[in-house]
Structure formats: C-alpha cells, structure tokens
Amino acid sequence: MTTAPIRTTPAKGAVGTAHTRVEGRDKVTGAARYAGEIPFADLAHGWLALSTVARGRVSSVETAPVLAMPGVLAVLHHGNAPRVETDYIGILGKPDPTAAVFQHDRVPHVGWPVAMVVAETPEQAREAAEALVVRYEEEPHDVAFSGHHPGAYTLDSFMPAVTEKGDLEPALAASAVVVDEEYTTPEEHHAMMEPHAATARWDGGRLDVVDSNQGTGWVALELAKMFSLDPASVRVRSEHIGGGFGSKGLRAHQVAAVMGTTLLQRPVRVVMTRRQMFSLTGYRSPTAQRVRLGADADGRLLALEHRSLSLTSTVHEFVEPSAGVARVMYDADAHRTANEVVRLDVPTPTFMRAPGEAPGSFALEAALDELAEKSGIDPIELRVRNEPDRGPVSGLPFSSRRLLACFREGAERFGWADRDPRPGLRREGRWLLGTGTAAASFGAGAGPSTAAVTAEPDGTFTVRIAAADIGTGARTALTLVAADTLEVTPDRVRVRIGDSDFGPAMIAGGSMGTRSWAWAVSAAARELRERLAPGADVPPEGITVRSDTSEAVGALAKKERHSFGAQFAEVAVDTGTGEVRVRRMLGIFAAGRIVNPLTARNQLVGGMAWGISMALHEEAIRDRATGGHYGADLAGYHVATHADVPRVEADWIDDPDPEDPVGIKGLGEIGIVGAAAAVANAVWHATGVRHRSLPIRPDRVLLADTGAPDA
C-alpha cells in the first residue's frame, strides 16, 4: 500500500468561509438514502392502526379477518405484543408512554396506537390496517384549552416552574405606565419534509435500527432500556435526515418496528403518514400567557410578570416553558415568572424549534411594544433603557450580550430612524404599511461528546462522531472545523456521522449540536496533529485519536450563555380583505463564531420564514366533539409558502465565545425567536390595532377593523 506524508504546512482557514454542503450532490441526485428508502432483503412492512376515540378502553381487536388478507403476516396489539419497560430515566427523563405501544387497553387520546399490521408490502399492510375493526368502550373527554382552565398547575421541567423576587403588586401600583394583557398562541406542528421512519432487524445477535432521528446514541439507549437489552447490543444509524425540529427522538414507530422484527425474525419497516404524525410525533402546545409590565415615566421597568399556561397529555407531563424568556431578557425590582400546564385528553406535546422562546418571545416582545406605545418611547430606546448587566433571575454574568449592537446595526440597515411612530398613517393604494421590531435570545449550551479522528495512509483524515445533521449543515461545519484544526484543506477530511457505534455525543437539539460536536472533533484533531511527526508515514491501519469533552464541558464557569438578535419586519395590510403581507424582514444576530456563512444564513432565514408562518398561518384546531384535528395534513394545516416569504435578510455581528475552542454559540433556533412578535408589532403600526392572538388571520383583521371581539 502506498502512503503519503502528512502535510504540516497550514492550509488557508476554512472556518468562516462559505462552503457548499459536502453531501449536497448526493442529496440532489438521490444518491443519499433516507431511513424509509434503504433496501433490505426479506423486508416486511408495518402499518399502525390508531384509535378513533379520544378516551376509553379497547374492548376488542378483531384480527381474524385481517390475518386472512393477502400478504398479512401478523397483527400486534395489547393482547399479544411483547412487554416493555417504561419505569426508567432516560437522557431526557422518563419516556413518554406513547412510545411504549400496545401495553394496555387504555386510550388516552385520538390517534393512540392500538395495533400494527405487518405484511409483505406497505400497500398490503395499509389496506389491512384500515380494514381492522377495533371496538371501544368510549368515555367522556376534554380537549378544550383556555387560559382559565381550573385544572392548571405549575410544573418544573428543564427549568424551575416559578421564579420570583420583590413585591409585584406594590410595584405595579407605583408604576406610571402599566401593561396587563393576555397573549395566545395555537397548537403548532413541526411538519418537516421527511416523515418519521425506522427499519429494525436482528443482525448477529445485535438489534440494528436504521432510523431518522436527532441522536442515534439517544435512541439506542432508550431502546436498550425499554427492551431490557445490553446497550452494547443495540446499534442505531441515521445518516441522512429530512428535518427534525425537535420531534425526532424515541417514538412509537421505532418501538413497533423492534416488536415486529422480534416476532417475525426478519427486518420490519414502519413509516408514518403525514396524518399519523399529527398525533404521534409531538407538537407545540397552545399557550395562554399573561404579561404584566409596570414602568416609571422614563420607561424603566419596576415590575415584570410573565405567566404561561400550556397543555399536556394525561399520560405524560411536558411543559412549553414560555415564561423562561423573561428570565433572560429584562429585569425589574419585582420580577415573577411561572410556567403552568393543564392535563387534557390530547397527545403529549414535545420540543419544537425554540421551545418556550418562540411563543414566549411573541408575548413578551409584543407587551414591550405596547409599553413603548403607552410610554411614548421608541421601542428600541425602551429596550436600551432596560438592558440588564446580569441575568435578571440568576444574577450570573453574561458570557457576552451584544443585543444592543444587533439593534444598532439592524436599525441602521432597516431604516428605522425614518419611521413615524404613529400608527395607521402610511398608505400605498389599498395597503396600510407598518414596521415593527423585537428582540431575540436563545441559550448557548454545550453537551459532552466523544469523537475519533483517524489519519489514513493515503494522507486523508476520517472523523467519526455520532452527530446528527438534520438539515443544518452540521456535517459540513464539522469538516471545516476538522480541516482547520488539522491544518489541511477540507477535501482531505471525510466526516462520518449518525451511528451510535461511534460513541456518546450530544443530540441535535437546543442549538447545542454543532458547538458540542465541534468541541470534540477539534480536541481529537488537535491531539492527532500533535502526535504526527512531520513527513512520517502512516501505518496501514491508520492512526486514531479519540476525545471526550465531558470534563472540559463540566468545568465551564456558571454564566448566562445565550445568542441574541434583533428582528425587524415591514408589513402591508389590506383592511378590506384582511390580508397581511410581510414585505421585508431583517434579522441581525450575535451568535458566536460563524463556521459556515452559507449554511448559517440558511438556518437564520429559515427560522425567520417560520416566524412569518407562525405569525400569519400556522394553527392546528381540535374538534371538541371528537377530540381530533380538523384537517390533519398540509392542506388543512397552513404553512408559509413561497408567495408568503418576501425578501428576508439575515446577518450577524462578530461575537465569538472565548470559552469555546472554536468560538461557537449556536444559531439553529434563534432565527424564529422574536420573528412573530416583529410581524405582529408591524401590523399594529400599520393599522393601530393590536393582535394578541396568533395567527393574525384575515378574519381577525376584519373583525378588529370593525371593533368586534377577537375571533
């Protein structure tokens, strides 16, 4: 075998330069295979049958007629399915029992998995599943969510449920200006392009699962615990993922596929339909948020209260922590925040892009805009006067906080100085025009990860890490980080990801993925570079160095670590038809060192486009009579399309994190934060009417214009 000497002359820095996705050609040509299209010999197909009642018990599953249908191999249900373990603590706490399918006869919501048909083809499985007769003992249900539900209670989650300091009521009474309003957001769904899909098989005594998920190690460990297996005997692979946004963790389809392959001893694939995803893969809970602000005559906050109510299922607790955003953004002598939930007969919500911050920023930033209006102070100037120097609740110093720099840069580029603050004055034909702004923040954390970097005998390098590229461009970013650390060009680096056998690594979530993985990759690459003698030959097996960042990440000093941003929007409103059009948006962000400007801008623009969708379109509505959705598909659930997304510009200011080896903070989620509030504030500026409930539908604009109550 020929060998090539290690190049020691530094290459031009790759980090910070625009680079197309290293797997881009494979994706656009179809060479990249996704979980639902990888071929396996002797593959069988499972199809889930879901409950049609919102609460009750399964009284019978009439399997005999279905088992006689062509190609049908088995019907799994609560009477014959393997038992699984759910009394354990996983990476994210106790598992949602929705994933532990077919364990009992209880039905807690419409769309609960009651059976799975396994057949030779997906068409046979679907036909049989739709023919399966399941009888129920139906019970009364409650799916009605409101901000005044009597069953509400506070719930700790990844943050304390309640924080408070000072005496709120006297501070409000002493305030020259007070805002006291309720803001609501609806149920929203992830709707990523690739549905959830998994194939399970036993291979040489090991469980091998090919999946679409946000963390192969996460899913592998959950499956090992649930099926009482040695973690070393479970392998999960997820190389290409068509979007995740928080929902692609452990779900019913992986567990059902493992049950199917265990029963039949052949590979079993389960792919969800778009309609099934509306009940089985999580969603963002609706929220009802009360914000009370009290300020002195100069606009300085004396009192701040942010209370948020969300819903959860009757089988699992999950809170949308919308009040958490106030714990970072603004301070007051009297400061109280609370996250509450109410149990209803609905599926369990889950993490969705910027959980808590996306709906929470709408309420808080809209309330700040109302305070600015009442105080007669420019909205940006109001934020300047209320800029904290430490964490409002924690009291910890900020690692960096360049929010005001974002506002200064954004205001200049957007033309904010030319804005007449009075609402309802600018008109262009039938359109009323307005502009609005809002602040954004999102946590900048890091999770322990391991990585391995190998110097190959041909002069190239291979990086192995159990990262998940859910469309963010993480694979490309890690290529650039490795290349710079090794002091070689990116074409000499191959990054392999999405395999639990590569060892523990942070999941793709919380805007922590790329930062956590880059830390591990750079650590391994740096040690490898130091070990390689200049001009030395590499043995046939290569030279490998493995890193583990657990100690380094654990040693980080306690600080408030966040990315920040300033959102700007211009809208046009036709009060005759109720139509709202966003004409342009600008977001300026301080989000650490930008590894790849090309994919970074894509992430930010995508988040801002989602903010437009959140402000004007997205709304899942439940039928109180049946407990199910109206239009559980992308025809009934509206998302922004090309015609709805105008000129959206995203840019950033210099903000490297000095305590991160690459300088990264994270930007996958901050693009959506504050975007809906900026649009809503612009609609007020255009019309003089406040919309405190999302989405701002045409009928709501028309009703508001006539003075009627909010629809």
Short mmCIF file of C-alpha atoms in Angstrom, two decimals, residues 366-569:
data_model
loop_
_atom_site.label_atom_id
_atom_site.label_comp_id
_atom_site.label_asym_id
_atom_site.label_seq_id
_atom_site.Cartn_x
_atom_site.Cartn_y
_atom_site.Cartn_z
CA ALA A 366 -45.46 42.38 21.98
CA ALA A 367 -46.03 43.57 25.55
CA LEU A 368 -42.79 45.60 25.40
CA ASP A 369 -44.09 47.21 22.21
CA GLU A 370 -47.33 48.09 23.98
CA LEU A 371 -45.35 49.58 26.85
CA ALA A 372 -43.34 51.65 24.37
CA GLU A 373 -46.55 52.93 22.80
CA LYS A 374 -48.09 53.88 26.16
CA SER A 375 -44.85 55.50 27.35
CA GLY A 376 -44.29 57.45 24.15
CA ILE A 377 -40.82 55.92 23.84
CA ASP A 378 -39.30 54.39 20.72
CA PRO A 379 -39.40 50.56 21.01
CA ILE A 380 -35.64 50.22 20.55
CA GLU A 381 -34.89 53.01 23.02
CA LEU A 382 -37.17 51.30 25.56
CA ARG A 383 -35.08 48.17 25.28
CA VAL A 384 -31.89 50.20 25.64
CA ARG A 385 -33.19 51.66 28.91
CA ASN A 386 -33.98 48.18 30.21
CA GLU A 387 -30.80 46.38 29.21
CA PRO A 388 -29.63 44.27 32.19
CA ASP A 389 -25.98 43.87 33.10
CA ARG A 390 -26.52 40.47 34.74
CA GLY A 391 -29.03 37.65 34.49
CA PRO A 392 -32.33 39.11 35.77
CA VAL A 393 -33.17 35.95 37.72
CA SER A 394 -29.89 34.08 38.08
CA GLY A 395 -27.74 37.09 38.91
CA LEU A 396 -24.97 35.48 36.87
CA PRO A 397 -22.81 37.48 34.45
CA PHE A 398 -23.45 37.10 30.74
CA SER A 399 -20.74 35.34 28.79
CA SER A 400 -21.45 38.09 26.26
CA ARG A 401 -24.57 40.07 25.45
CA ARG A 402 -24.41 42.08 22.23
CA LEU A 403 -28.16 42.62 21.89
CA LEU A 404 -27.93 46.40 21.65
CA ALA A 405 -25.25 46.12 18.99
CA CYS A 406 -27.67 43.97 16.99
CA PHE A 407 -30.35 46.64 17.34
CA ARG A 408 -27.96 49.43 16.30
CA GLU A 409 -26.80 47.55 13.22
CA GLY A 410 -30.31 46.43 12.32
CA ALA A 411 -31.90 49.85 12.83
CA GLU A 412 -29.39 51.49 10.50
CA ARG A 413 -29.78 48.89 7.77
CA PHE A 414 -33.57 48.71 8.07
CA GLY A 415 -34.06 52.50 8.03
CA TRP A 416 -35.67 52.63 11.46
CA ALA A 417 -34.74 56.30 12.02
CA ASP A 418 -37.16 57.35 9.26
CA ARG A 419 -40.11 55.61 10.97
CA ASP A 420 -43.03 57.78 12.07
CA PRO A 421 -44.08 56.13 15.36
CA ARG A 422 -47.75 56.99 14.89
CA PRO A 423 -49.81 54.02 13.65
CA GLY A 424 -52.11 53.85 10.64
CA LEU A 425 -50.56 56.74 8.68
CA ARG A 426 -48.58 55.12 5.85
CA ARG A 427 -50.67 54.03 2.91
CA GLU A 428 -49.87 52.68 -0.53
CA GLY A 429 -53.07 52.31 -2.51
CA ARG A 430 -55.29 49.85 -0.63
CA TRP A 431 -52.44 48.79 1.66
CA LEU A 432 -51.63 50.19 5.09
CA LEU A 433 -47.91 49.92 5.83
CA GLY A 434 -46.16 49.42 9.14
CA THR A 435 -42.86 48.36 10.67
CA GLY A 436 -42.07 46.52 13.88
CA THR A 437 -39.17 45.11 15.82
CA ALA A 438 -38.48 42.59 18.57
CA ALA A 439 -35.55 41.13 20.45
CA ALA A 440 -34.43 37.51 20.34
CA SER A 441 -32.39 35.23 22.58
CA PHE A 442 -31.65 31.53 22.83
CA GLY A 443 -29.43 29.55 25.16
CA ALA A 444 -25.86 28.72 24.08
CA GLY A 445 -25.06 25.48 25.82
CA ALA A 446 -22.76 22.54 25.17
CA GLY A 447 -23.10 18.84 25.91
CA PRO A 448 -20.37 16.26 26.49
CA SER A 449 -19.39 14.40 23.32
CA THR A 450 -16.83 11.94 22.06
CA ALA A 451 -15.17 11.89 18.64
CA ALA A 452 -12.49 9.92 16.84
CA VAL A 453 -10.18 11.31 14.15
CA THR A 454 -8.04 8.95 12.06
CA ALA A 455 -5.05 9.81 9.91
CA GLU A 456 -5.36 7.48 6.90
CA PRO A 457 -2.35 6.11 4.98
CA ASP A 458 -3.37 7.98 1.81
CA GLY A 459 -2.97 11.37 3.51
CA THR A 460 -6.65 11.94 4.23
CA PHE A 461 -8.43 12.07 7.57
CA THR A 462 -11.65 10.41 8.77
CA VAL A 463 -13.76 11.89 11.53
CA ARG A 464 -16.27 9.64 13.31
CA ILE A 465 -18.85 11.16 15.63
CA ALA A 466 -22.45 10.26 16.45
CA ALA A 467 -23.69 13.66 15.33
CA ALA A 468 -27.00 14.21 13.54
CA ASP A 469 -27.27 16.52 10.54
CA ILE A 470 -30.99 17.28 10.48
CA GLY A 471 -30.56 19.68 7.59
CA THR A 472 -28.49 22.28 9.38
CA GLY A 473 -25.25 21.58 7.52
CA ALA A 474 -23.55 20.12 10.61
CA ARG A 475 -21.60 17.55 8.56
CA THR A 476 -20.09 20.38 6.51
CA ALA A 477 -19.36 22.55 9.55
CA LEU A 478 -17.50 19.68 11.23
CA THR A 479 -15.50 19.14 8.05
CA LEU A 480 -14.33 22.76 8.16
CA VAL A 481 -13.54 22.61 11.89
CA ALA A 482 -11.51 19.42 11.45
CA ALA A 483 -9.67 20.80 8.43
CA ASP A 484 -8.62 23.96 10.26
CA THR A 485 -7.52 22.09 13.36
CA LEU A 486 -5.54 19.57 11.30
CA GLU A 487 -4.21 22.41 9.11
CA VAL A 488 -5.29 20.73 5.88
CA THR A 489 -7.80 21.57 3.17
CA PRO A 490 -11.44 20.38 3.61
CA ASP A 491 -11.20 17.99 0.65
CA ARG A 492 -8.83 15.84 2.70
CA VAL A 493 -11.36 15.36 5.51
CA ARG A 494 -14.24 12.89 5.49
CA VAL A 495 -16.80 13.18 8.28
CA ARG A 496 -18.89 10.13 9.17
CA ILE A 497 -21.88 10.72 11.43
CA GLY A 498 -25.18 9.22 12.53
CA ASP A 499 -24.04 5.90 14.05
CA SER A 500 -24.42 5.05 17.73
CA ASP A 501 -21.36 2.78 17.45
CA PHE A 502 -19.24 5.93 17.18
CA GLY A 503 -19.79 6.60 20.90
CA PRO A 504 -21.74 9.08 23.04
CA ALA A 505 -22.40 12.52 21.57
CA MET A 506 -24.78 15.40 22.14
CA ILE A 507 -28.12 15.20 20.36
CA ALA A 508 -29.11 17.69 17.66
CA GLY A 509 -31.19 19.91 19.90
CA GLY A 510 -31.18 23.10 21.89
CA SER A 511 -28.87 24.75 19.33
CA MET A 512 -26.09 22.78 21.04
CA GLY A 513 -25.29 20.18 18.39
CA THR A 514 -22.61 21.78 16.24
CA ARG A 515 -20.97 23.50 19.21
CA SER A 516 -20.76 20.26 21.20
CA TRP A 517 -19.55 18.14 18.28
CA ALA A 518 -17.05 20.72 17.05
CA TRP A 519 -15.55 20.86 20.53
CA ALA A 520 -14.98 17.07 20.49
CA VAL A 521 -13.74 16.99 16.90
CA SER A 522 -11.29 19.85 17.42
CA ALA A 523 -9.95 18.23 20.60
CA ALA A 524 -9.27 14.91 18.85
CA ALA A 525 -7.86 16.59 15.73
CA ARG A 526 -5.57 18.80 17.76
CA GLU A 527 -4.10 15.85 19.65
CA LEU A 528 -3.71 13.87 16.41
CA ARG A 529 -1.86 16.74 14.74
CA GLU A 530 0.49 16.99 17.71
CA ARG A 531 1.22 13.26 17.58
CA LEU A 532 2.02 13.15 13.88
CA ALA A 533 5.69 13.65 13.14
CA PRO A 534 6.33 15.88 10.10
CA GLY A 535 6.82 13.74 7.00
CA ALA A 536 6.13 10.49 8.88
CA ASP A 537 4.40 7.60 7.13
CA VAL A 538 1.05 6.40 8.43
CA PRO A 539 0.66 2.63 9.03
CA PRO A 540 -1.96 0.72 7.00
CA GLU A 541 -4.41 0.74 9.90
CA GLY A 542 -4.06 4.49 10.30
CA ILE A 543 -3.52 6.48 13.48
CA THR A 544 -6.60 7.25 15.55
CA VAL A 545 -7.14 9.66 18.43
CA ARG A 546 -10.34 9.74 20.46
CA SER A 547 -11.60 12.66 22.53
CA ASP A 548 -14.11 13.05 25.34
CA THR A 549 -15.19 16.57 26.31
CA SER A 550 -17.11 15.61 29.47
CA GLU A 551 -14.52 17.10 31.81
CA ALA A 552 -13.99 20.28 29.77
CA VAL A 553 -17.69 20.99 29.36
CA GLY A 554 -18.31 20.25 33.03
CA ALA A 555 -15.61 22.73 34.03
CA LEU A 556 -17.30 25.70 32.35
CA ALA A 557 -17.96 28.50 34.81
CA LYS A 558 -21.60 29.27 35.57
CA LYS A 559 -22.73 32.14 33.36
CA GLU A 560 -25.73 33.26 31.36
CA ARG A 561 -24.79 31.92 27.91
CA HIS A 562 -27.01 32.99 25.03
CA SER A 563 -27.14 34.04 21.43
CA PHE A 564 -29.02 37.30 20.82
CA GLY A 565 -30.69 39.02 17.93
CA ALA A 566 -32.83 41.91 16.71
CA GLN A 567 -35.74 41.24 14.34
CA PHE A 568 -37.27 43.84 12.00
CA ALA A 569 -40.35 43.49 9.79
#
